[in-house]
């Protein structure tokens, strides 16, 4: 008999909503009441096409885990919302010729509808959308705090420029020289941009990696991205010129092998040198390339001789100074000593330009001491991490809440009497907190222009012009919007406080601004104290650097300013689980590859339970797997078997030793599997359990006919995190009280999991056809063993249409059925 998944799923979806069983009691206090569990999956940024099976994979695993935690007695908070601002959504709106604000409403509705079907225990009350002014007022608030605390600044810089998205990008958003969103090769532009000083946190971001329980490969990516490097700066005097060049090296022990110096083309010093025409051209050309391009083209080892020389500080010999674009201006000092004998890159360069190779190594400390005596060296630490470029010349984002007053700029007025004027910041004021949000105006012509000016330049004058917070004169609003990664760098702090629209006012404590007016906060301090940090953060490893680094930075900053109690710890996500990806036809499932599977049709046809189970069974959760239609058919069949097993009447509570053992063993295995996200293993164990129970459960055969009510109950409870609908229905059918999802996870007794069983081999005409796993006593009972053997699905095949002429039984060991 097949069960009607459509009917069941609709029925329970409705009941769950009405009864609010997944609503979290956010006012509980840790330790005093129940223990909390903040179960969070990474923030989805759905497009209008909606959810695909790859996305659902992420959600389902997280939900199985959250459900398991709830059954362990935790108060679980599993919120949902969407990250809807940003280039991704805006590009889609452009593609289909809609305004992003209108499209957002459509996408949102579709997304939530789809999500409501997959059966997650979402706490729908605390939904949030990043484009909701109630949300982005706080994203802007965060920007204002960054500014007030000296962590947001403006500078003219060579920045990454995506010619297709027509905007600048942060370094983290350039993957192998290409735009993270559209894969177009990224170019370079010089532009005034806003930056967040994430580099100020480089050391802490690095140190704290040791304190968090994350997949090692994500930790490695972060360590590499931060890129701490200890070394020395060495000063080289020029021969004909009263100038010095400083180089950064991690290998002072190689200094005797230095046969040339190389300067980055952008280095200010280069402008002071008199260069020949070829050298000038080389420099001009290099300036147009991006850092990424240069890294990629590094193999070619182009460069020019400046004609100048420096004195080697230890040998006194002159060595030539070159310019080459493999040297990056923003790293170290922007100049290096070339040691072709010990550095491969330098070696290639020397070969290319016929420069000498000298192979000498000397004691490092000794060399540093010698140079120290001459005052030509300094120990330094460099980080590869760069400040976070936060401004975007796009439309669909929170306007950067800054105001510029030309008059104040001329008079060099600092933005606040509490803060000294920072260079380049004259005339800039943050919008007052009480005036937030600075609403994004509806601009019909919102498309990026490509001339470097943000689309908000076309906003109504009433929006563009405002009153100067400093002098009260006429001032202009910033027209850039902030990077979407800022929206998602703090959302986990907002979730628990969403329903508290009016968060309490509070004086900043440790902040620089102590003593200023009371401020409203984006999150309720009490709730935050009870619910953060996040207990389990579950998401894809592709966010290894971007989102995860930014969120850690924001948490640290808020914590330093006193907005997050130190007691909550130094990190927002002490535990992170990285799930794998779903593959389809050999490639990662993604819109751009056109191998998307929409879950809707599968849910219609097989049910959300079957799809969830199938996805969780596809492979280890941290590795993902290949999506095949046949797999889900098999899973639906399995659920039918469970349905039939549980709904056959006459289930009595008798514990044969074999059943008892099987049950306790299974519960033990499942508990371990669930705790460790081994969902595929857990499902395999449930399958074995069902196979086992089916053997015992042979209707009409009295003595051995029953797996017992407890075993069936256990089955349903074990299934509940994976297949929430069918388990709810079956639970009701066997007389359980609503809801199965509010029951505790089954417990096992260690001593009952010990192997007190025997394996009885089953032969048909002397050939091995199966094995029975039985309790030691049971295995000696001829009648029982024979009944079980004949009832076994596999063995039955060999008995079909045959007559048993002889039954040989060796107690606890063997059965041989002789058939004709
Ligand atoms: C001489 C030398 C000899 C070097 C040797 C390495 C090996 P990390 O570890 O990443 O910090 N370097 C310094 N500044 C640079 C810049 N702006 N652009 C490109 N390369 C730069 O790397 C430090 C090393 O990278 C430095 O040590 C320098 O080369 C190079 F056998 O100096 B080394
Ligand atoms: Zn002013």
PDB file of C-alpha atoms in Angstrom, residues 206-482:
ATOM      1  CA  UNK A 206      44.331  34.997  12.797  1.00  0.00           C
ATOM      2  CA  UNK A 207      44.816  34.135  16.472  1.00  0.00           C
ATOM      3  CA  UNK A 208      41.177  33.287  17.045  1.00  0.00           C
ATOM      4  CA  UNK A 209      41.223  30.668  14.323  1.00  0.00           C
ATOM      5  CA  UNK A 210      42.831  28.440  16.943  1.00  0.00           C
ATOM      6  CA  UNK A 211      39.814  28.896  19.181  1.00  0.00           C
ATOM      7  CA  UNK A 212      37.088  27.773  16.813  1.00  0.00           C
ATOM      8  CA  UNK A 213      35.826  24.375  15.793  1.00  0.00           C
ATOM      9  CA  UNK A 214      35.717  24.709  12.011  1.00  0.00           C
ATOM     10  CA  UNK A 215      36.669  22.419   9.147  1.00  0.00           C
ATOM     11  CA  UNK A 216      40.423  22.522   8.785  1.00  0.00           C
ATOM     12  CA  UNK A 217      40.272  23.483   5.125  1.00  0.00           C
ATOM     13  CA  UNK A 218      38.253  26.609   5.859  1.00  0.00           C
ATOM     14  CA  UNK A 219      40.658  27.545   8.615  1.00  0.00           C
ATOM     15  CA  UNK A 220      43.550  27.136   6.223  1.00  0.00           C
ATOM     16  CA  UNK A 221      41.891  29.379   3.637  1.00  0.00           C
ATOM     17  CA  UNK A 222      41.420  32.065   6.253  1.00  0.00           C
ATOM     18  CA  UNK A 223      44.958  31.793   7.519  1.00  0.00           C
ATOM     19  CA  UNK A 224      46.276  32.059   3.983  1.00  0.00           C
ATOM     20  CA  UNK A 225      44.040  34.973   3.142  1.00  0.00           C
ATOM     21  CA  UNK A 226      45.128  36.888   6.226  1.00  0.00           C
ATOM     22  CA  UNK A 227      48.667  35.858   5.319  1.00  0.00           C
ATOM     23  CA  UNK A 228      50.819  36.831   8.254  1.00  0.00           C
ATOM     24  CA  UNK A 229      54.470  37.064   7.397  1.00  0.00           C
ATOM     25  CA  UNK A 230      57.355  37.847   9.703  1.00  0.00           C
ATOM     26  CA  UNK A 231      60.431  39.382   8.213  1.00  0.00           C
ATOM     27  CA  UNK A 232      62.697  42.418   8.100  1.00  0.00           C
ATOM     28  CA  UNK A 233      62.875  45.669   6.226  1.00  0.00           C
ATOM     29  CA  UNK A 234      66.330  46.405   4.888  1.00  0.00           C
ATOM     30  CA  UNK A 235      67.475  49.825   3.800  1.00  0.00           C
ATOM     31  CA  UNK A 236      69.580  50.227   0.642  1.00  0.00           C
ATOM     32  CA  UNK A 237      71.337  53.503  -0.209  1.00  0.00           C
ATOM     33  CA  UNK A 238      71.424  54.638  -3.806  1.00  0.00           C
ATOM     34  CA  UNK A 239      74.819  55.313  -5.317  1.00  0.00           C
ATOM     35  CA  UNK A 240      74.298  58.524  -7.306  1.00  0.00           C
ATOM     36  CA  UNK A 241      71.379  59.843  -5.410  1.00  0.00           C
ATOM     37  CA  UNK A 242      70.549  60.848  -1.901  1.00  0.00           C
ATOM     38  CA  UNK A 243      67.674  58.359  -1.706  1.00  0.00           C
ATOM     39  CA  UNK A 244      67.134  55.039   0.010  1.00  0.00           C
ATOM     40  CA  UNK A 245      65.071  52.018  -0.963  1.00  0.00           C
ATOM     41  CA  UNK A 246      63.502  49.843   1.660  1.00  0.00           C
ATOM     42  CA  UNK A 247      62.796  46.174   0.856  1.00  0.00           C
ATOM     43  CA  UNK A 248      60.797  43.602   2.764  1.00  0.00           C
ATOM     44  CA  UNK A 249      62.133  40.088   3.026  1.00  0.00           C
ATOM     45  CA  UNK A 250      61.393  36.949   4.986  1.00  0.00           C
ATOM     46  CA  UNK A 251      64.844  35.620   4.115  1.00  0.00           C
ATOM     47  CA  UNK A 252      67.573  37.943   5.402  1.00  0.00           C
ATOM     48  CA  UNK A 253      69.854  34.890   5.394  1.00  0.00           C
ATOM     49  CA  UNK A 254      69.989  35.171   1.594  1.00  0.00           C
ATOM     50  CA  UNK A 255      71.168  38.790   1.467  1.00  0.00           C
ATOM     51  CA  UNK A 256      74.668  37.949   0.185  1.00  0.00           C
ATOM     52  CA  UNK A 257      73.000  36.444  -2.850  1.00  0.00           C
ATOM     53  CA  UNK A 258      71.057  39.632  -3.660  1.00  0.00           C
ATOM     54  CA  UNK A 259      72.096  40.694  -7.160  1.00  0.00           C
ATOM     55  CA  UNK A 260      69.396  43.310  -7.948  1.00  0.00           C
ATOM     56  CA  UNK A 261      66.482  45.210  -6.409  1.00  0.00           C
ATOM     57  CA  UNK A 262      63.030  45.434  -7.932  1.00  0.00           C
ATOM     58  CA  UNK A 263      60.477  48.210  -7.431  1.00  0.00           C
ATOM     59  CA  UNK A 264      56.742  48.042  -7.994  1.00  0.00           C
ATOM     60  CA  UNK A 265      55.765  50.353 -10.882  1.00  0.00           C
ATOM     61  CA  UNK A 266      53.372  52.312  -8.649  1.00  0.00           C
ATOM     62  CA  UNK A 267      55.929  53.083  -5.981  1.00  0.00           C
ATOM     63  CA  UNK A 268      56.122  56.836  -5.292  1.00  0.00           C
ATOM     64  CA  UNK A 269      59.877  56.598  -5.529  1.00  0.00           C
ATOM     65  CA  UNK A 270      59.615  55.644  -9.199  1.00  0.00           C
ATOM     66  CA  UNK A 271      58.349  59.146  -9.975  1.00  0.00           C
ATOM     67  CA  UNK A 272      61.509  60.627  -8.540  1.00  0.00           C
ATOM     68  CA  UNK A 273      63.745  58.732 -10.930  1.00  0.00           C
ATOM     69  CA  UNK A 274      64.668  59.968 -14.380  1.00  0.00           C
ATOM     70  CA  UNK A 275      63.660  57.141 -16.645  1.00  0.00           C
ATOM     71  CA  UNK A 276      64.249  56.503 -20.313  1.00  0.00           C
ATOM     72  CA  UNK A 277      61.371  56.144 -22.755  1.00  0.00           C
ATOM     73  CA  UNK A 278      61.128  52.353 -22.620  1.00  0.00           C
ATOM     74  CA  UNK A 279      61.032  52.374 -18.839  1.00  0.00           C
ATOM     75  CA  UNK A 280      58.353  55.093 -18.810  1.00  0.00           C
ATOM     76  CA  UNK A 281      56.216  53.086 -21.188  1.00  0.00           C
ATOM     77  CA  UNK A 282      56.636  49.967 -19.126  1.00  0.00           C
ATOM     78  CA  UNK A 283      55.459  51.775 -15.998  1.00  0.00           C
ATOM     79  CA  UNK A 284      52.461  53.306 -17.764  1.00  0.00           C
ATOM     80  CA  UNK A 285      51.349  49.936 -19.071  1.00  0.00           C
ATOM     81  CA  UNK A 286      51.748  48.189 -15.745  1.00  0.00           C
ATOM     82  CA  UNK A 287      49.515  50.729 -14.050  1.00  0.00           C
ATOM     83  CA  UNK A 288      46.568  49.576 -16.111  1.00  0.00           C
ATOM     84  CA  UNK A 289      46.749  45.973 -14.972  1.00  0.00           C
ATOM     85  CA  UNK A 290      45.092  44.588 -11.874  1.00  0.00           C
ATOM     86  CA  UNK A 291      46.891  42.906  -9.050  1.00  0.00           C
ATOM     87  CA  UNK A 292      45.142  39.685 -10.010  1.00  0.00           C
ATOM     88  CA  UNK A 293      46.158  39.958 -13.646  1.00  0.00           C
ATOM     89  CA  UNK A 294      49.676  40.607 -12.557  1.00  0.00           C
ATOM     90  CA  UNK A 295      49.700  37.584 -10.321  1.00  0.00           C
ATOM     91  CA  UNK A 296      48.439  35.482 -13.206  1.00  0.00           C
ATOM     92  CA  UNK A 297      50.920  36.875 -15.716  1.00  0.00           C
ATOM     93  CA  UNK A 298      53.756  36.591 -13.270  1.00  0.00           C
ATOM     94  CA  UNK A 299      55.339  33.801 -15.313  1.00  0.00           C
ATOM     95  CA  UNK A 300      56.428  36.220 -18.031  1.00  0.00           C
ATOM     96  CA  UNK A 301      58.741  38.153 -15.681  1.00  0.00           C
ATOM     97  CA  UNK A 302      58.735  41.397 -17.591  1.00  0.00           C
ATOM     98  CA  UNK A 303      60.704  44.365 -16.277  1.00  0.00           C
ATOM     99  CA  UNK A 304      63.006  47.286 -17.062  1.00  0.00           C
ATOM    100  CA  UNK A 305      66.334  48.494 -15.743  1.00  0.00           C
ATOM    101  CA  UNK A 306      66.129  52.001 -14.211  1.00  0.00           C
ATOM    102  CA  UNK A 307      69.814  52.617 -14.749  1.00  0.00           C
ATOM    103  CA  UNK A 308      70.188  53.414 -11.057  1.00  0.00           C
ATOM    104  CA  UNK A 309      72.139  51.412  -8.498  1.00  0.00           C
ATOM    105  CA  UNK A 310      72.191  50.810  -4.745  1.00  0.00           C
ATOM    106  CA  UNK A 311      75.067  49.791  -2.476  1.00  0.00           C
ATOM    107  CA  UNK A 312      74.875  46.349  -0.972  1.00  0.00           C
ATOM    108  CA  UNK A 313      74.886  47.065   2.791  1.00  0.00           C
ATOM    109  CA  UNK A 314      77.223  44.158   3.642  1.00  0.00           C
ATOM    110  CA  UNK A 315      79.493  43.748   0.594  1.00  0.00           C
ATOM    111  CA  UNK A 316      79.580  47.399  -0.427  1.00  0.00           C
ATOM    112  CA  UNK A 317      79.218  46.411  -4.074  1.00  0.00           C
ATOM    113  CA  UNK A 318      76.809  48.273  -6.356  1.00  0.00           C
ATOM    114  CA  UNK A 319      73.744  46.382  -7.608  1.00  0.00           C
ATOM    115  CA  UNK A 320      71.174  47.491 -10.198  1.00  0.00           C
ATOM    116  CA  UNK A 321      67.623  48.678  -9.518  1.00  0.00           C
ATOM    117  CA  UNK A 322      64.853  47.372 -11.766  1.00  0.00           C
ATOM    118  CA  UNK A 323      61.136  47.972 -12.089  1.00  0.00           C
ATOM    119  CA  UNK A 324      58.865  44.979 -12.577  1.00  0.00           C
ATOM    120  CA  UNK A 325      55.179  44.406 -12.180  1.00  0.00           C
ATOM    121  CA  UNK A 326      55.507  41.143 -10.306  1.00  0.00           C
ATOM    122  CA  UNK A 327      56.240  43.320  -7.294  1.00  0.00           C
ATOM    123  CA  UNK A 328      53.030  44.537  -5.691  1.00  0.00           C
ATOM    124  CA  UNK A 329      52.865  48.051  -4.391  1.00  0.00           C
ATOM    125  CA  UNK A 330      50.598  47.260  -1.448  1.00  0.00           C
ATOM    126  CA  UNK A 331      52.634  44.517   0.061  1.00  0.00           C
ATOM    127  CA  UNK A 332      55.587  45.006   2.370  1.00  0.00           C
ATOM    128  CA  UNK A 333      57.416  48.094   1.138  1.00  0.00           C
ATOM    129  CA  UNK A 334      56.579  47.620  -2.520  1.00  0.00           C
ATOM    130  CA  UNK A 335      60.208  46.767  -3.235  1.00  0.00           C
ATOM    131  CA  UNK A 336      62.170  43.517  -3.023  1.00  0.00           C
ATOM    132  CA  UNK A 337      65.726  42.332  -3.104  1.00  0.00           C
ATOM    133  CA  UNK A 338      66.237  39.835  -5.901  1.00  0.00           C
ATOM    134  CA  UNK A 339      67.960  36.629  -4.824  1.00  0.00           C
ATOM    135  CA  UNK A 340      67.976  34.384  -7.892  1.00  0.00           C
ATOM    136  CA  UNK A 341      69.889  31.574  -6.190  1.00  0.00           C
ATOM    137  CA  UNK A 342      67.174  31.022  -3.611  1.00  0.00           C
ATOM    138  CA  UNK A 343      63.946  32.361  -4.967  1.00  0.00           C
ATOM    139  CA  UNK A 344      62.382  30.786  -8.007  1.00  0.00           C
ATOM    140  CA  UNK A 345      60.651  33.907  -9.193  1.00  0.00           C
ATOM    141  CA  UNK A 346      63.852  35.931  -8.880  1.00  0.00           C
ATOM    142  CA  UNK A 347      65.656  33.161 -10.688  1.00  0.00           C
ATOM    143  CA  UNK A 348      63.306  33.322 -13.663  1.00  0.00           C
ATOM    144  CA  UNK A 349      63.676  37.067 -13.673  1.00  0.00           C
ATOM    145  CA  UNK A 350      67.476  36.883 -13.584  1.00  0.00           C
ATOM    146  CA  UNK A 351      67.525  34.384 -16.459  1.00  0.00           C
ATOM    147  CA  UNK A 352      65.199  36.518 -18.513  1.00  0.00           C
ATOM    148  CA  UNK A 353      67.328  39.634 -18.007  1.00  0.00           C
ATOM    149  CA  UNK A 354      70.822  38.102 -17.721  1.00  0.00           C
ATOM    150  CA  UNK A 355      71.409  39.091 -14.117  1.00  0.00           C
ATOM    151  CA  UNK A 356      74.049  37.294 -11.999  1.00  0.00           C
ATOM    152  CA  UNK A 357      73.247  34.402  -9.677  1.00  0.00           C
ATOM    153  CA  UNK A 358      75.216  34.118  -6.432  1.00  0.00           C
ATOM    154  CA  UNK A 359      74.625  31.219  -4.081  1.00  0.00           C
ATOM    155  CA  UNK A 360      75.493  32.148  -0.498  1.00  0.00           C
ATOM    156  CA  UNK A 361      73.567  31.517   2.698  1.00  0.00           C
ATOM    157  CA  UNK A 362      74.588  32.920   6.090  1.00  0.00           C
ATOM    158  CA  UNK A 363      73.156  32.795   9.565  1.00  0.00           C
ATOM    159  CA  UNK A 364      70.042  34.893   9.706  1.00  0.00           C
ATOM    160  CA  UNK A 365      70.419  36.353  13.180  1.00  0.00           C
ATOM    161  CA  UNK A 366      74.038  37.155  12.493  1.00  0.00           C
ATOM    162  CA  UNK A 367      73.061  39.140   9.408  1.00  0.00           C
ATOM    163  CA  UNK A 368      70.331  41.001  11.242  1.00  0.00           C
ATOM    164  CA  UNK A 369      72.838  41.931  13.960  1.00  0.00           C
ATOM    165  CA  UNK A 370      75.327  43.256  11.418  1.00  0.00           C
ATOM    166  CA  UNK A 371      72.658  45.318   9.711  1.00  0.00           C
ATOM    167  CA  UNK A 372      71.336  46.553  13.050  1.00  0.00           C
ATOM    168  CA  UNK A 373      74.786  47.937  13.881  1.00  0.00           C
ATOM    169  CA  UNK A 374      74.597  50.010  10.724  1.00  0.00           C
ATOM    170  CA  UNK A 375      71.007  51.016  11.486  1.00  0.00           C
ATOM    171  CA  UNK A 376      69.814  49.509   8.214  1.00  0.00           C
ATOM    172  CA  UNK A 377      67.253  46.959   9.376  1.00  0.00           C
ATOM    173  CA  UNK A 378      63.954  46.723  11.211  1.00  0.00           C
ATOM    174  CA  UNK A 379      61.923  43.623  12.137  1.00  0.00           C
ATOM    175  CA  UNK A 380      58.387  43.787  10.767  1.00  0.00           C
ATOM    176  CA  UNK A 381      55.246  41.781  10.331  1.00  0.00           C
ATOM    177  CA  UNK A 382      53.197  42.027   7.157  1.00  0.00           C
ATOM    178  CA  UNK A 383      49.726  40.810   6.404  1.00  0.00           C
ATOM    179  CA  UNK A 384      48.393  39.985   2.978  1.00  0.00           C
ATOM    180  CA  UNK A 385      44.918  41.002   4.113  1.00  0.00           C
ATOM    181  CA  UNK A 386      43.738  44.324   2.653  1.00  0.00           C
ATOM    182  CA  UNK A 387      41.096  46.713   3.911  1.00  0.00           C
ATOM    183  CA  UNK A 388      37.572  45.852   2.887  1.00  0.00           C
ATOM    184  CA  UNK A 389      36.365  47.989  -0.022  1.00  0.00           C
ATOM    185  CA  UNK A 390      32.777  48.562   0.996  1.00  0.00           C
ATOM    186  CA  UNK A 391      31.285  51.002  -1.534  1.00  0.00           C
ATOM    187  CA  UNK A 392      29.500  49.904  -4.695  1.00  0.00           C
ATOM    188  CA  UNK A 393      28.472  52.010  -7.680  1.00  0.00           C
ATOM    189  CA  UNK A 394      25.225  50.139  -7.918  1.00  0.00           C
ATOM    190  CA  UNK A 395      21.613  50.722  -7.023  1.00  0.00           C
ATOM    191  CA  UNK A 396      20.268  47.741  -5.127  1.00  0.00           C
ATOM    192  CA  UNK A 397      21.764  48.141  -1.679  1.00  0.00           C
ATOM    193  CA  UNK A 398      21.579  50.284   1.433  1.00  0.00           C
ATOM    194  CA  UNK A 399      22.690  53.834   0.669  1.00  0.00           C
ATOM    195  CA  UNK A 400      25.892  54.557   2.544  1.00  0.00           C
ATOM    196  CA  UNK A 401      24.611  56.867   5.303  1.00  0.00           C
ATOM    197  CA  UNK A 402      27.183  59.593   4.858  1.00  0.00           C
ATOM    198  CA  UNK A 403      26.774  63.274   4.088  1.00  0.00           C
ATOM    199  CA  UNK A 404      29.283  65.570   2.471  1.00  0.00           C
ATOM    200  CA  UNK A 405      29.405  69.312   3.067  1.00  0.00           C
ATOM    201  CA  UNK A 406      31.682  71.323   0.827  1.00  0.00           C
ATOM    202  CA  UNK A 407      31.718  74.313   3.140  1.00  0.00           C
ATOM    203  CA  UNK A 408      32.786  72.239   6.114  1.00  0.00           C
ATOM    204  CA  UNK A 409      35.386  70.528   3.959  1.00  0.00           C
ATOM    205  CA  UNK A 410      36.886  73.910   3.056  1.00  0.00           C
ATOM    206  CA  UNK A 411      36.990  74.889   6.707  1.00  0.00           C
ATOM    207  CA  UNK A 412      38.452  71.499   7.631  1.00  0.00           C
ATOM    208  CA  UNK A 413      35.865  70.884  10.338  1.00  0.00           C
ATOM    209  CA  UNK A 414      36.133  67.481  11.999  1.00  0.00           C
ATOM    210  CA  UNK A 415      33.022  65.339  11.761  1.00  0.00           C
ATOM    211  CA  UNK A 416      32.569  65.240  15.506  1.00  0.00           C
ATOM    212  CA  UNK A 417      34.044  67.072  18.422  1.00  0.00           C
ATOM    213  CA  UNK A 418      34.855  63.695  20.019  1.00  0.00           C
ATOM    214  CA  UNK A 419      37.026  62.590  17.152  1.00  0.00           C
ATOM    215  CA  UNK A 420      40.046  64.352  15.702  1.00  0.00           C
ATOM    216  CA  UNK A 421      39.906  65.075  12.005  1.00  0.00           C
ATOM    217  CA  UNK A 422      41.145  62.189   9.923  1.00  0.00           C
ATOM    218  CA  UNK A 423      42.904  62.868   6.671  1.00  0.00           C
ATOM    219  CA  UNK A 424      40.588  63.050   3.716  1.00  0.00           C
ATOM    220  CA  UNK A 425      37.535  63.033   5.961  1.00  0.00           C
ATOM    221  CA  UNK A 426      36.975  66.772   6.209  1.00  0.00           C
ATOM    222  CA  UNK A 427      33.382  67.636   5.401  1.00  0.00           C
ATOM    223  CA  UNK A 428      32.095  64.092   5.849  1.00  0.00           C
ATOM    224  CA  UNK A 429      29.397  63.397   8.427  1.00  0.00           C
ATOM    225  CA  UNK A 430      27.483  60.264   9.244  1.00  0.00           C
ATOM    226  CA  UNK A 431      23.725  60.540   9.192  1.00  0.00           C
ATOM    227  CA  UNK A 432      22.370  60.870  12.722  1.00  0.00           C
ATOM    228  CA  UNK A 433      21.248  57.528  14.147  1.00  0.00           C
ATOM    229  CA  UNK A 434      17.732  58.780  14.780  1.00  0.00           C
ATOM    230  CA  UNK A 435      17.364  59.662  11.109  1.00  0.00           C
ATOM    231  CA  UNK A 436      18.115  56.171   9.919  1.00  0.00           C
ATOM    232  CA  UNK A 437      17.247  54.512   7.668  1.00  0.00           C
ATOM    233  CA  UNK A 438      18.350  56.623   4.772  1.00  0.00           C
ATOM    234  CA  UNK A 439      15.787  55.040   2.511  1.00  0.00           C
ATOM    235  CA  UNK A 440      16.770  53.824  -0.896  1.00  0.00           C
ATOM    236  CA  UNK A 441      14.751  55.997  -3.267  1.00  0.00           C
ATOM    237  CA  UNK A 442      12.808  54.349  -6.063  1.00  0.00           C
ATOM    238  CA  UNK A 443      14.845  55.275  -9.121  1.00  0.00           C
ATOM    239  CA  UNK A 444      13.334  54.222 -12.413  1.00  0.00           C
ATOM    240  CA  UNK A 445      16.604  54.330 -14.304  1.00  0.00           C
ATOM    241  CA  UNK A 446      18.582  52.239 -11.849  1.00  0.00           C
ATOM    242  CA  UNK A 447      21.026  50.552 -14.219  1.00  0.00           C
ATOM    243  CA  UNK A 448      24.741  50.987 -13.612  1.00  0.00           C
ATOM    244  CA  UNK A 449      26.205  53.597 -15.895  1.00  0.00           C
ATOM    245  CA  UNK A 450      29.783  52.404 -16.065  1.00  0.00           C
ATOM    246  CA  UNK A 451      31.218  55.901 -15.773  1.00  0.00           C
ATOM    247  CA  UNK A 452      32.038  55.244 -12.142  1.00  0.00           C
ATOM    248  CA  UNK A 453      29.055  57.279 -10.918  1.00  0.00           C
ATOM    249  CA  UNK A 454      26.498  55.367  -8.910  1.00  0.00           C
ATOM    250  CA  UNK A 455      22.915  55.168 -10.219  1.00  0.00           C
ATOM    251  CA  UNK A 456      21.704  57.113  -7.196  1.00  0.00           C
ATOM    252  CA  UNK A 457      23.131  60.181  -8.920  1.00  0.00           C
ATOM    253  CA  UNK A 458      19.738  60.125 -10.649  1.00  0.00           C
ATOM    254  CA  UNK A 459      17.775  60.139  -7.391  1.00  0.00           C
ATOM    255  CA  UNK A 460      15.378  63.053  -6.853  1.00  0.00           C
ATOM    256  CA  UNK A 461      17.023  66.253  -5.670  1.00  0.00           C
ATOM    257  CA  UNK A 462      15.022  66.086  -2.476  1.00  0.00           C
ATOM    258  CA  UNK A 463      16.907  62.948  -1.637  1.00  0.00           C
ATOM    259  CA  UNK A 464      20.325  63.974  -2.870  1.00  0.00           C
ATOM    260  CA  UNK A 465      20.359  67.241  -1.001  1.00  0.00           C
ATOM    261  CA  UNK A 466      20.177  67.412   2.731  1.00  0.00           C
ATOM    262  CA  UNK A 467      21.138  69.550   5.665  1.00  0.00           C
ATOM    263  CA  UNK A 468      24.713  69.484   6.883  1.00  0.00           C
ATOM    264  CA  UNK A 469      24.826  67.937  10.347  1.00  0.00           C
ATOM    265  CA  UNK A 470      27.812  70.186  11.085  1.00  0.00           C
ATOM    266  CA  UNK A 471      27.011  73.713   9.929  1.00  0.00           C
ATOM    267  CA  UNK A 472      23.354  73.357   9.011  1.00  0.00           C
ATOM    268  CA  UNK A 473      24.086  74.422   5.450  1.00  0.00           C
ATOM    269  CA  UNK A 474      23.374  72.581   2.221  1.00  0.00           C
ATOM    270  CA  UNK A 475      25.041  69.206   1.937  1.00  0.00           C
ATOM    271  CA  UNK A 476      24.949  66.162  -0.342  1.00  0.00           C
ATOM    272  CA  UNK A 477      24.281  62.527   0.346  1.00  0.00           C
ATOM    273  CA  UNK A 478      26.728  59.815  -0.597  1.00  0.00           C
ATOM    274  CA  UNK A 479      25.367  58.050  -3.669  1.00  0.00           C
ATOM    275  CA  UNK A 480      27.258  54.766  -3.383  1.00  0.00           C
ATOM    276  CA  UNK A 481      25.559  51.858  -1.694  1.00  0.00           C
ATOM    277  CA  UNK A 482      27.281  49.365   0.559  1.00  0.00           C
TER     278      UNK A 482
END
